[in-house]
Amino acid sequence: MTQKSKTTGEPLSAAYLATLLEPAGISVQALRATRLAHIVTVMDPVLVAAAFGLRRGAALHYLADTVDNDRLADL
């Protein structure tokens, strides 16, 4: 958050976030992918796709290597 975004309520720019994250060696894209992977895993991928403006198939890519034990309980 900067003084400008604090007073105007505008979102932070990706460039500003990249500058903050650079010393830690983390990219904005990596944070977004991690957040999406977590949300898609714990929620319905179709709802996540609609909320983030993604195609349904794009949200399903974040489910790779995920096993929901509740869905496998009856097998």
Short mmCIF file of C-alpha atoms in Angstrom, two decimals, residues 2 5 7 10-11 20 24 26-27 31 40 42 48 52-53 55-56 67-68 70-71:
data_model
loop_
_atom_site.label_atom_id
_atom_site.label_comp_id
_atom_site.label_asym_id
_atom_site.label_seq_id
_atom_site.Cartn_x
_atom_site.Cartn_y
_atom_site.Cartn_z
CA THR A 2 1.25 3.44 -0.86
CA SER A 5 -3.54 3.98 -2.99
CA THR A 7 -6.12 7.77 0.05
CA GLU A 10 -7.31 2.17 -5.86
CA PRO A 11 -5.70 -1.27 -6.09
CA LEU A 20 8.21 -5.36 -2.87
CA ALA A 24 12.21 -12.40 -1.32
CA ILE A 26 8.77 -14.33 -5.20
CA SER A 27 6.81 -13.18 -8.24
CA LEU A 31 1.49 -15.75 -5.44
CA VAL A 40 -9.86 -24.19 -6.22
CA VAL A 42 -11.20 -26.02 -1.07
CA VAL A 48 -13.82 -19.92 -8.59
CA PHE A 52 -11.91 -14.70 -11.13
CA GLY A 53 -13.13 -14.40 -14.72
CA ARG A 55 -12.63 -20.28 -18.23
CA ARG A 56 -13.85 -23.36 -16.35
CA VAL A 67 -7.06 -35.80 -3.98
CA ASP A 68 -10.21 -35.01 -2.02
CA ASP A 70 -14.13 -37.07 1.25
CA ARG A 71 -14.94 -37.96 -2.36
#
